[in-house]
CSV table of C-alpha atoms in Angstrom, one decimal:
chain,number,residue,atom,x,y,z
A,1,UNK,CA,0.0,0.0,0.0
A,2,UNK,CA,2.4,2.6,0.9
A,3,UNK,CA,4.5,1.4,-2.6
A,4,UNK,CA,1.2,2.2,-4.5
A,5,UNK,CA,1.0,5.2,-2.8
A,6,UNK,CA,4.7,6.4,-3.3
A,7,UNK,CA,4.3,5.6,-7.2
A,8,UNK,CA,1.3,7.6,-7.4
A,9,UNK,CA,2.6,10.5,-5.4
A,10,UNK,CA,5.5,10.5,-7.8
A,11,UNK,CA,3.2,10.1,-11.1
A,12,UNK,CA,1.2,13.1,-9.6
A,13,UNK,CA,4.2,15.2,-9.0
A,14,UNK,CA,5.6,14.5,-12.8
A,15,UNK,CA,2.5,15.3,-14.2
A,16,UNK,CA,2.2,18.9,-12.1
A,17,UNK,CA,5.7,19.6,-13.5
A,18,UNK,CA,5.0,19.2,-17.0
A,19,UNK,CA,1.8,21.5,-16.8
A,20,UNK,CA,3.8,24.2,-15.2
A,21,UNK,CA,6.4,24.1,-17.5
A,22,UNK,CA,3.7,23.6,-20.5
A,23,UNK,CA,2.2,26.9,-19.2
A,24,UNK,CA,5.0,28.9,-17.7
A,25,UNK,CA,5.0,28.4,-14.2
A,26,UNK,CA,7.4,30.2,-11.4
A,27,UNK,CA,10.7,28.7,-12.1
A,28,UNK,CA,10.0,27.5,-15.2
A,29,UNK,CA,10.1,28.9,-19.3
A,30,UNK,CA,6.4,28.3,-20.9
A,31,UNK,CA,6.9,26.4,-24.2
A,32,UNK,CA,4.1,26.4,-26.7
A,33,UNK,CA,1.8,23.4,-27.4
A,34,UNK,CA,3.4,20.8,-29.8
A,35,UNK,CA,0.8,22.0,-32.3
A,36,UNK,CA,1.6,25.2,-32.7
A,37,UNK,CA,5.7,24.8,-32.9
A,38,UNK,CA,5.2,22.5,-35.7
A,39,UNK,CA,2.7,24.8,-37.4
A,40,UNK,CA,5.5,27.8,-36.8
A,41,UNK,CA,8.6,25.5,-38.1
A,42,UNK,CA,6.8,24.7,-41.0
A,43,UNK,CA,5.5,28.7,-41.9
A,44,UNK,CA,10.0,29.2,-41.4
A,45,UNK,CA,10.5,26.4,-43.4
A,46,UNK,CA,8.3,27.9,-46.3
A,47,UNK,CA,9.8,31.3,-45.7
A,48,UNK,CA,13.2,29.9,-45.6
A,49,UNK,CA,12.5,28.2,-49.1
A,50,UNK,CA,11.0,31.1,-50.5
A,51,UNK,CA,14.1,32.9,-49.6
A,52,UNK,CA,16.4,30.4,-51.4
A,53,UNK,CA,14.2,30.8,-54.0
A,54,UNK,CA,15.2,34.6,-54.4
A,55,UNK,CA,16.3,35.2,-57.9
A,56,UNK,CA,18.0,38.4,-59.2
A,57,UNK,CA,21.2,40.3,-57.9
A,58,UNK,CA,21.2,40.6,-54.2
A,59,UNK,CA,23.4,43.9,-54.9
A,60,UNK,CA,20.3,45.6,-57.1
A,61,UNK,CA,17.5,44.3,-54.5
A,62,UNK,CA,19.7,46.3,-51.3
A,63,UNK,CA,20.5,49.3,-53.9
A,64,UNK,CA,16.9,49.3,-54.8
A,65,UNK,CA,16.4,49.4,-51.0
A,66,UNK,CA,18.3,52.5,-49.9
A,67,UNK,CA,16.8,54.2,-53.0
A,68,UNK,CA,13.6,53.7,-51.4
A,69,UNK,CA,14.5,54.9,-48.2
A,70,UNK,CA,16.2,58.1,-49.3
A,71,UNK,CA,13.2,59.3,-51.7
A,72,UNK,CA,10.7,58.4,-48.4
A,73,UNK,CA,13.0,61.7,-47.4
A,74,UNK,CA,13.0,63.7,-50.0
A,75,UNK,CA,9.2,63.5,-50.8
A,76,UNK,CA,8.8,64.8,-47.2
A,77,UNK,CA,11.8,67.6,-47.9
A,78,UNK,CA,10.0,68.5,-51.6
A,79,UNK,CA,6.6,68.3,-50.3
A,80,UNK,CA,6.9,70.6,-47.4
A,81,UNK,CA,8.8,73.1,-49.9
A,82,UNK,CA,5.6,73.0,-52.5
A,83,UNK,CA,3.2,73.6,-49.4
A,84,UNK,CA,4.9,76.6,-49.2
A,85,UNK,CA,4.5,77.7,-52.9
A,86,UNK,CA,1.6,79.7,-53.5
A,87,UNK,CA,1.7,78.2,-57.8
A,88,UNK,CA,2.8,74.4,-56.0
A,89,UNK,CA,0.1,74.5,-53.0
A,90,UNK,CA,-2.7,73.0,-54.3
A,91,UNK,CA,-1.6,70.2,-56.2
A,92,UNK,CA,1.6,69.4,-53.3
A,93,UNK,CA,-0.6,66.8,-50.9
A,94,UNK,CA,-1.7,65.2,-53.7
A,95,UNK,CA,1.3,64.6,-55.7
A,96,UNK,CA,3.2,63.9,-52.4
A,97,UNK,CA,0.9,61.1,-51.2
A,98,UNK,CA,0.5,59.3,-54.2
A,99,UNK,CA,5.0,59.1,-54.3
A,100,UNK,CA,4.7,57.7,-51.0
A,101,UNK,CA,2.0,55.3,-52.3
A,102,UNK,CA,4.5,54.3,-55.1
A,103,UNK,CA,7.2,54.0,-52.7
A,104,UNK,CA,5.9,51.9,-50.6
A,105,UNK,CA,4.5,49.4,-53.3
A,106,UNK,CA,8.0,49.9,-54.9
A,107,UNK,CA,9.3,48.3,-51.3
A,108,UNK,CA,6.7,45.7,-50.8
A,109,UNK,CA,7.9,44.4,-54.4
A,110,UNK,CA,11.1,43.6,-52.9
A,111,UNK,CA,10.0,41.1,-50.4
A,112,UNK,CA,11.1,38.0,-50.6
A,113,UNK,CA,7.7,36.6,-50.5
A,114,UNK,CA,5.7,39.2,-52.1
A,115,UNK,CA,6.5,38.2,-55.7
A,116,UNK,CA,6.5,35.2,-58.0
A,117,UNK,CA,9.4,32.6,-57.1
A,118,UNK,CA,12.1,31.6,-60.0
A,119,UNK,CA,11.1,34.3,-61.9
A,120,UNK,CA,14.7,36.3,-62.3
A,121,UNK,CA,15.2,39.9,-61.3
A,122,UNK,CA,11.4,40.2,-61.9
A,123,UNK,CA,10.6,41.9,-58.7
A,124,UNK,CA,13.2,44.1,-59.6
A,125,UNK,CA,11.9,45.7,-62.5
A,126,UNK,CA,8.6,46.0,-60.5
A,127,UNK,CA,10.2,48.5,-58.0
A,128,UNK,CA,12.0,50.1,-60.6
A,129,UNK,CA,8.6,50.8,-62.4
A,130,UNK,CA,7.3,52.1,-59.3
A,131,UNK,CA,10.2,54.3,-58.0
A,132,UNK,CA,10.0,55.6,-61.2
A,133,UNK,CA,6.7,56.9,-61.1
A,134,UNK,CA,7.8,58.6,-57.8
A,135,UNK,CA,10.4,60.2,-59.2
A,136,UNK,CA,8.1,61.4,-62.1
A,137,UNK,CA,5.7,62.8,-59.3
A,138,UNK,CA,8.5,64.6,-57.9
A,139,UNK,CA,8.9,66.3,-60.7
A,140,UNK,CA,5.7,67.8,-60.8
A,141,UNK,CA,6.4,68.6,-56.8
A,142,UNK,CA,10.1,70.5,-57.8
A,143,UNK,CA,10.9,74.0,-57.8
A,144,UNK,CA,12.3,75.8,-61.0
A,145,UNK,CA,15.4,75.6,-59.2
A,146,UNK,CA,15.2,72.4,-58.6
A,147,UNK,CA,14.2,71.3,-62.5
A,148,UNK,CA,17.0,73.5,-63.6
A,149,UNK,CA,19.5,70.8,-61.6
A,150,UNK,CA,17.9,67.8,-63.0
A,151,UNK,CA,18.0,69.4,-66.8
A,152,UNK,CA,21.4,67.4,-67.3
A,153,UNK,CA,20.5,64.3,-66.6
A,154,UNK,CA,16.7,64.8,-68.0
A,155,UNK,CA,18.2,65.4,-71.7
A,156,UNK,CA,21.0,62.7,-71.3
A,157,UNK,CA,18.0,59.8,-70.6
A,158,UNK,CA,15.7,61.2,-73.1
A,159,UNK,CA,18.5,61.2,-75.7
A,160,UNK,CA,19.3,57.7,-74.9
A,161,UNK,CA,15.9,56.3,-75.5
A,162,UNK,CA,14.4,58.2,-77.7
A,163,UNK,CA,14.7,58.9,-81.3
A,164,UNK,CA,16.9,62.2,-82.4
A,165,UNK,CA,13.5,63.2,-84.4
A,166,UNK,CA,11.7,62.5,-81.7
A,167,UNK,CA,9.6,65.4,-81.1
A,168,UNK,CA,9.5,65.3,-77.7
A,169,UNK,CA,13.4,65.2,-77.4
A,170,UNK,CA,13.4,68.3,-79.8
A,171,UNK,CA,10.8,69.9,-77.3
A,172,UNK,CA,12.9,68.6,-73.9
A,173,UNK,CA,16.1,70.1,-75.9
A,174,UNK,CA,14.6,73.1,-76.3
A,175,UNK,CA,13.4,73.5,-72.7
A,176,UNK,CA,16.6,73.1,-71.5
A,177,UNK,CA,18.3,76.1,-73.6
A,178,UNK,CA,15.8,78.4,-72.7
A,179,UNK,CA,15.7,77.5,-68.8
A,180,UNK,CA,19.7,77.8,-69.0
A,181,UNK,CA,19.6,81.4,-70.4
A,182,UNK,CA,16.6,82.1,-68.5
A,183,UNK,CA,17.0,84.6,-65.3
A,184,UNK,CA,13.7,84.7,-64.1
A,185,UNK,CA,13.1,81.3,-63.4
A,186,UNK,CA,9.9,80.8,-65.2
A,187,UNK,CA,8.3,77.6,-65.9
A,188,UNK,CA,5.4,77.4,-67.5
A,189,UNK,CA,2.9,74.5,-66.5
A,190,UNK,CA,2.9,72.9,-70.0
A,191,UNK,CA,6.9,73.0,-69.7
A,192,UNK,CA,6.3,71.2,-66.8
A,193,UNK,CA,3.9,68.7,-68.1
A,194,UNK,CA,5.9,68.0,-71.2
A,195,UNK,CA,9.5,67.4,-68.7
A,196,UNK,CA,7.7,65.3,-66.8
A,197,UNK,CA,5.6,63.1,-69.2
A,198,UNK,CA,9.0,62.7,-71.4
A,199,UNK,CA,11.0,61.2,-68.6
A,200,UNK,CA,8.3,58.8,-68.2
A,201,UNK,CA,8.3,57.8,-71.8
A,202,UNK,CA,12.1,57.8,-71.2
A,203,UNK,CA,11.9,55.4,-68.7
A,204,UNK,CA,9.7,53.2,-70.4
A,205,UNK,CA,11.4,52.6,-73.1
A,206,UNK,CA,14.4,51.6,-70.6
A,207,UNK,CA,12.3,49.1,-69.0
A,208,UNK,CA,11.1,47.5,-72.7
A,209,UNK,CA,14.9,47.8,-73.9
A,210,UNK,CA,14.9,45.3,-70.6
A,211,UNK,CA,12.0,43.2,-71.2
A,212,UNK,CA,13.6,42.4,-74.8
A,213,UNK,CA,16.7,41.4,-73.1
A,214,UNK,CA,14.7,38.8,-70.8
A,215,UNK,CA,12.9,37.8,-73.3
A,216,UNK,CA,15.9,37.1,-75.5
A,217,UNK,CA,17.3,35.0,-73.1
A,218,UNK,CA,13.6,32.7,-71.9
A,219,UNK,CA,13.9,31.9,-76.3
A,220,UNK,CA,17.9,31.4,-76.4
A,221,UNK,CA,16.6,29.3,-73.2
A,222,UNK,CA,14.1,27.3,-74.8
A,223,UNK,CA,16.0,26.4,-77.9
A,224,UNK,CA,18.8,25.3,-75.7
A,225,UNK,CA,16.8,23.3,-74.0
A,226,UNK,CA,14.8,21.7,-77.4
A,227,UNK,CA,18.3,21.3,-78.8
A,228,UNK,CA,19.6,19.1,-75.6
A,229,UNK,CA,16.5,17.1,-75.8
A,230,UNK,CA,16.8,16.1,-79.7
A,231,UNK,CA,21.0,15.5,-78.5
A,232,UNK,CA,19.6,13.2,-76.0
A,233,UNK,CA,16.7,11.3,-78.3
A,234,UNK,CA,19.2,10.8,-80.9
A,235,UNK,CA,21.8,9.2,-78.5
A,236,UNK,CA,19.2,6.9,-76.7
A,237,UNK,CA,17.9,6.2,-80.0
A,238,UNK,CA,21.6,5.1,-81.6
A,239,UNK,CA,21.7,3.2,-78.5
A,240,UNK,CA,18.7,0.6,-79.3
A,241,UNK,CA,19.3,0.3,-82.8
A,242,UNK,CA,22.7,0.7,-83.0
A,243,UNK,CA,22.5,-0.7,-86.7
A,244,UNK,CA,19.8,2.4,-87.8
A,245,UNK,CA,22.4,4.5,-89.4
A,246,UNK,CA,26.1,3.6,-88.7
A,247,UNK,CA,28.3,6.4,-88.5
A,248,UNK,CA,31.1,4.5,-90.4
A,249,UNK,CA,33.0,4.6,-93.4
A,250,UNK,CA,34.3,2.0,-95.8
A,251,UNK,CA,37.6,3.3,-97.7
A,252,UNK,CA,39.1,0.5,-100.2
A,253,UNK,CA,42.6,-1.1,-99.3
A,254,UNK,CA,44.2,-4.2,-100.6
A,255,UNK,CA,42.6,-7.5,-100.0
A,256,UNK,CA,39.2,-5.9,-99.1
A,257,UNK,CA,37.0,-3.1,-97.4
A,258,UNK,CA,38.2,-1.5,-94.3
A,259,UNK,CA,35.1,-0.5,-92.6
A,260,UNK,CA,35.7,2.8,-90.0
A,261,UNK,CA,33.6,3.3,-87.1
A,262,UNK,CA,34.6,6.3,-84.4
A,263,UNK,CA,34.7,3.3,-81.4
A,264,UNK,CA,35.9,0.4,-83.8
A,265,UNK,CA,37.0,-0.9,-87.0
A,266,UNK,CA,37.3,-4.0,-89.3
A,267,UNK,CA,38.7,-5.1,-92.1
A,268,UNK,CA,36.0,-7.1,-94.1
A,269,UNK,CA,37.4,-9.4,-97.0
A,270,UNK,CA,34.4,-8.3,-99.5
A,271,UNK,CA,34.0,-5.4,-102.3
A,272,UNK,CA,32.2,-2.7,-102.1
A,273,UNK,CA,29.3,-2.1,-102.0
A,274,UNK,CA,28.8,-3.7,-98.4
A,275,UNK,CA,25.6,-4.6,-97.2
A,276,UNK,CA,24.5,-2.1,-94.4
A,277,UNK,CA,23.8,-5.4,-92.2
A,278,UNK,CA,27.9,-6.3,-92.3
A,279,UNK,CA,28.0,-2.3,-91.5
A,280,UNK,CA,25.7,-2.6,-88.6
A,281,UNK,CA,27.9,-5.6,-87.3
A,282,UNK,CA,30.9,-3.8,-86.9
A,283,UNK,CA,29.1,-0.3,-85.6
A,284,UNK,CA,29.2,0.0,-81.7
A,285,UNK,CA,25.7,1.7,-79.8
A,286,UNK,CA,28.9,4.1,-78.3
A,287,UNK,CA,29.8,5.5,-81.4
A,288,UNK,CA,27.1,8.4,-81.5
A,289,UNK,CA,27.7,9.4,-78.0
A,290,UNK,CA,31.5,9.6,-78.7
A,291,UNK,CA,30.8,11.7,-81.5
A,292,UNK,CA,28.3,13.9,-79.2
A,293,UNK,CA,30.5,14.2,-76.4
A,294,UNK,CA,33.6,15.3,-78.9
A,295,UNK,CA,31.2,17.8,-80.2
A,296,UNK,CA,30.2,19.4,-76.8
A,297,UNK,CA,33.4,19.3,-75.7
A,298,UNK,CA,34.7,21.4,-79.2
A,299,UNK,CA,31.7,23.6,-78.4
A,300,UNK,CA,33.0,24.1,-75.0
A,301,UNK,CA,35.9,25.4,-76.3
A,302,UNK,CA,34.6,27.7,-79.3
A,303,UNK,CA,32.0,29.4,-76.2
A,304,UNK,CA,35.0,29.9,-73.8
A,305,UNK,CA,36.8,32.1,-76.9
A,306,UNK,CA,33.3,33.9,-77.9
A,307,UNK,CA,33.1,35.4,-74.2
A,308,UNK,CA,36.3,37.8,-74.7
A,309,UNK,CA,33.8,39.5,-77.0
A,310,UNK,CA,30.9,39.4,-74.2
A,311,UNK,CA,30.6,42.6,-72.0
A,312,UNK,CA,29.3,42.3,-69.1
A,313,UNK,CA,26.0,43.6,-67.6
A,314,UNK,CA,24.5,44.5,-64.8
A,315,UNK,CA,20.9,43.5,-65.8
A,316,UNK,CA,19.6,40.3,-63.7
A,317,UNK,CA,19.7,38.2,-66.9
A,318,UNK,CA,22.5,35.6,-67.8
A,319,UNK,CA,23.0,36.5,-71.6
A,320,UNK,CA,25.9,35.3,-72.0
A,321,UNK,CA,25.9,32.1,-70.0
A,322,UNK,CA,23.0,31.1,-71.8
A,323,UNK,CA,24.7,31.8,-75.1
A,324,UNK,CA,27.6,29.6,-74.1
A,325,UNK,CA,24.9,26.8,-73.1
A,326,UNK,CA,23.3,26.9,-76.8
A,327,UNK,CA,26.8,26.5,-78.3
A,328,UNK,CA,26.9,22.9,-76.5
A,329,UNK,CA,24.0,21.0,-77.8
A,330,UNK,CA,24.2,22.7,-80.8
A,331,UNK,CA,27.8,21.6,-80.6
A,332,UNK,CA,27.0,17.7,-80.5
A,333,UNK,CA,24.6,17.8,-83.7
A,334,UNK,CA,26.9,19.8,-85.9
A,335,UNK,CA,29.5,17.2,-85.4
A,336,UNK,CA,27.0,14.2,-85.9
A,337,UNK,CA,25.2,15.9,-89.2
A,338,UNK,CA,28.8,16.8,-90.4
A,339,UNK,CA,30.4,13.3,-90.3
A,340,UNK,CA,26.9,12.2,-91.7
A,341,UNK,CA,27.4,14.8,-94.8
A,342,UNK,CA,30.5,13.2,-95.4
A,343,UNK,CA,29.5,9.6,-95.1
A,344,UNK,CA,26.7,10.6,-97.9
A,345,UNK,CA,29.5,12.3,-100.0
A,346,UNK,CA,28.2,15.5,-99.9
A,347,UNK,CA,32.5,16.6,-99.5
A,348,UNK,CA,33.9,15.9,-102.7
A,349,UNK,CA,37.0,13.7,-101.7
A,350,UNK,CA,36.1,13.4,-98.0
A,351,UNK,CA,33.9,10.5,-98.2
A,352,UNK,CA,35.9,8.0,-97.2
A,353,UNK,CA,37.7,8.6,-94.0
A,354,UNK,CA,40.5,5.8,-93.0
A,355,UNK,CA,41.0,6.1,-89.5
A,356,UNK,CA,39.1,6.6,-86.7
A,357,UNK,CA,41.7,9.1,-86.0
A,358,UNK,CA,40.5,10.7,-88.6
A,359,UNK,CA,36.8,10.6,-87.4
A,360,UNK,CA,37.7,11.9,-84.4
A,361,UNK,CA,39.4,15.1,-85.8
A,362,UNK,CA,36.8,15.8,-87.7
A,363,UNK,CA,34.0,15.7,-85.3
A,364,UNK,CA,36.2,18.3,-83.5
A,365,UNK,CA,36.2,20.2,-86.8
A,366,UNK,CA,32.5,20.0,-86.9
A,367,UNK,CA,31.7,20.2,-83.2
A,368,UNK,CA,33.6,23.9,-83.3
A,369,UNK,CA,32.3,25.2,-86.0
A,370,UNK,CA,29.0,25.5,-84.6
A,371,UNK,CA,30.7,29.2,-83.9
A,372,UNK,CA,29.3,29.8,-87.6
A,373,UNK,CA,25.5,29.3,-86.7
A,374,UNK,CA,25.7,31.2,-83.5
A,375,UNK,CA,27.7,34.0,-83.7
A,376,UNK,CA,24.5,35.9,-85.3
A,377,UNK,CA,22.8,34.8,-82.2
A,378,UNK,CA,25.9,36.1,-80.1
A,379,UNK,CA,25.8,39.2,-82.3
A,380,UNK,CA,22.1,39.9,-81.6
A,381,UNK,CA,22.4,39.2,-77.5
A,382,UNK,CA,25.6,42.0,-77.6
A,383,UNK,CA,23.2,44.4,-79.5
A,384,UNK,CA,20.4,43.9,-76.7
A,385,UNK,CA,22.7,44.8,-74.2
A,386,UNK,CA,24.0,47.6,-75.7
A,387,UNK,CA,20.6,49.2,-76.8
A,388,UNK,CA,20.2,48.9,-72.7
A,389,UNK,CA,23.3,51.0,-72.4
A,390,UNK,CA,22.2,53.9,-74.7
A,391,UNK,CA,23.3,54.8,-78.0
A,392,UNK,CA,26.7,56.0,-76.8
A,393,UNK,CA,27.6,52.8,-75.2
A,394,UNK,CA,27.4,53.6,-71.8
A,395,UNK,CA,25.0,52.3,-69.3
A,396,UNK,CA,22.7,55.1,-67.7
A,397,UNK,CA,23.3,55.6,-64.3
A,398,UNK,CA,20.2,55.1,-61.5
A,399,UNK,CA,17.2,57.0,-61.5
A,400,UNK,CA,18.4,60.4,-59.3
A,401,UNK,CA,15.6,62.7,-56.9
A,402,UNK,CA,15.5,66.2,-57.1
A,403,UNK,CA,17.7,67.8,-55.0
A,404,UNK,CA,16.5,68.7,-51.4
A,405,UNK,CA,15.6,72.9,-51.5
A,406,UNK,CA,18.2,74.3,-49.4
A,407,UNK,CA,15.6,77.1,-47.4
């Protein structure tokens, strides 16, 4: 009896612990129901994958960031200033909250989890586009003074994206002589309207100059990908009927018919023509995966020399690493549709190879000059990025506020 009633003490005493620790008793730290911690380590999980998941230049996402943080600053600054302007007052408030409704859109954009997942510097352009309608709300909010200071940079953008006929860059040119000769610091509301609805248009055509670039690189992507699979089908293919279409050659020596395959070779006591069965006998299911690999590896080679003439960007988009990725399959077929030319006879005086030496070489001949085909595509990617930079070949700098009225 007193056992039981020692054990049950005990079990009672347990159990009297583990509530108060369960709901934070004196002594001890309350720890949340099992439920709920595996409800919140899954939610961290998800968020933690979502992170991972973050796609585009960490650099541009913080940059993008501070940008945000020092317009919040300058809205205030330039807002405050146009309250004070009998010709700014009325429309001040409302230009001034609908920058700081762009703003903070333009940050929520940057959250990890507040836009789509593998989707590559997308949420970046987002916030660009909307800290770029900020900026052109500013400039309805600036001072003469303070349009005066942005002139500069105004007519550099607009001449970088917009055509030299352009009538609104003839206008914006215009504007900015006469403001720079003007003493009186006069603006005239259409002026205004005109500066301001041209950097806008400016900046648009930035962002599509982008667009093109991303969507330059999703097709270069796709074909790349297309190309790899056909690589692939025609290997798995060569594989199972190794006797389909021998990649071998049959050159005439003394005695007989020496036939050539890239893995093996055989010298067949026959003349020519041979049956494509005795063909097939002596054709390995490795010999079109040699061939492909030799190609790739050729290819390899030809896209490591093509990216000395690759600048570099500071868009979120991997032109040229997918330009050096289409070289590869494209790579493996060139050398397999080559040595098939010349097994047809479509070289004069190349139609019989006698080595496979000799077939190896030449699917390294092949397998590089896939640098023929793609160098337009290479050409076209370079122009991209350079329409990006501007005419003159320089990239346009970020996006700059007004500067703050010194009072």
């Amino acid at each position: 009896m007193t056992r039981w009633t020692l054990g049950a003490a005990r079990r009672n005493a347990d159990r009297t612990r583990r509530t108060a620790e369960t709901r934070g008793g004196p002594g001890h730290p309350a720890r949340p129901p099992t439920g709920s911690t595996a409800g919140a380590g899954t939610k961290s999980g998800s968020a933690r994958q979502k992170a991972r998941a973050e796609m585009g230049p960490w650099e541009q996402k913080e940059a993008l960031r501070a940008r945000i943080t020092e317009l919040d600053a300058v809205v205030e600054v330039l807002a405050t200033s146009a309250a004070a302007d009998p010709e700014r007052r009325d429309v001040a408030a409302t230009y001034a909250a609908n920058a700081r409704a762009e703003l903070t859109e333009a940050r929520g954009s940057l959250a990890h989890l507040d836009h789509p997942s593998r989707r590559r510097g997308a949420h970046l352009g987002v916030a660009q586009s909307h800290v770029d309608a900020a900026l052109n709300l500013m400039v309805w909010m600036a001072s003469v003074d303070d349009i005066k200071a942005l002139l500069p940079q105004i007519v550099a953008l607009v001449d970088d994206h917009l055509q030299a006929t352009d009538p609104r860059r003839v206008r914006v040119t215009e504007i900015a002589r006469r403001l720079e000769l003007d003493t009186e610091n006069t603006l005239r509301p259409g002026e205004r309207a005109l500066l301001a609805e041209t950097v806008s248009v400016a900046r648009q055509m930035l962002r599509k100059e982008q667009l093109r670039v991303r969507s330059f690189v999703h097709v270069v992507a796709g074909v790349t990908i297309g190309l790899t699979i056909a690589v692939l089908a025609i290997a798995v293919a060569t594989v199972v009927w190794e006797s389909l279409v021998p990649m071998c050659f049959t050159p005439d020596v003394d005695g007989g018919v020496n036939v050539v395959c890239p893995t093996n070779s055989e010298l067949i006591d026959a003349q020519a023509p041979i049956p494509s069965s005795v063909i097939g006998n002596v054709a390995n299911d490795a010999d079109y995966l040699v061939i492909e690999a030799i190609g790739m590896v050729a290819a390899a080679i030809a896209a490591a020399a093509a990216l000395r003439r690759i600048r570099g960007t500071s868009l979120p988009y991997d032109v040229p690493v997918v330009l050096a990725l289409l070289k590869l399959p494209t790579g493996a077929l060139t050398a397999v549709l080559g040595l098939l030319l010349m097994r047809g006879g479509f070289v004069p005086g190349l139609s019989s190879l006698d080595s496979t030496a000799q077939i190896i070489a030449w699917a390294i001949v092949f397998g590089y000059s896939q640098q023929l085909f793609t160098r337009y595509i290479d050409s076209q990617g370079q122009a991209l990025l350079d329409a990006v930079r501007g005419p003159a070949g320089a990239p346009p700098g970020p996006p700059q506020a007004p500067p703050v009225p010194v009072k």
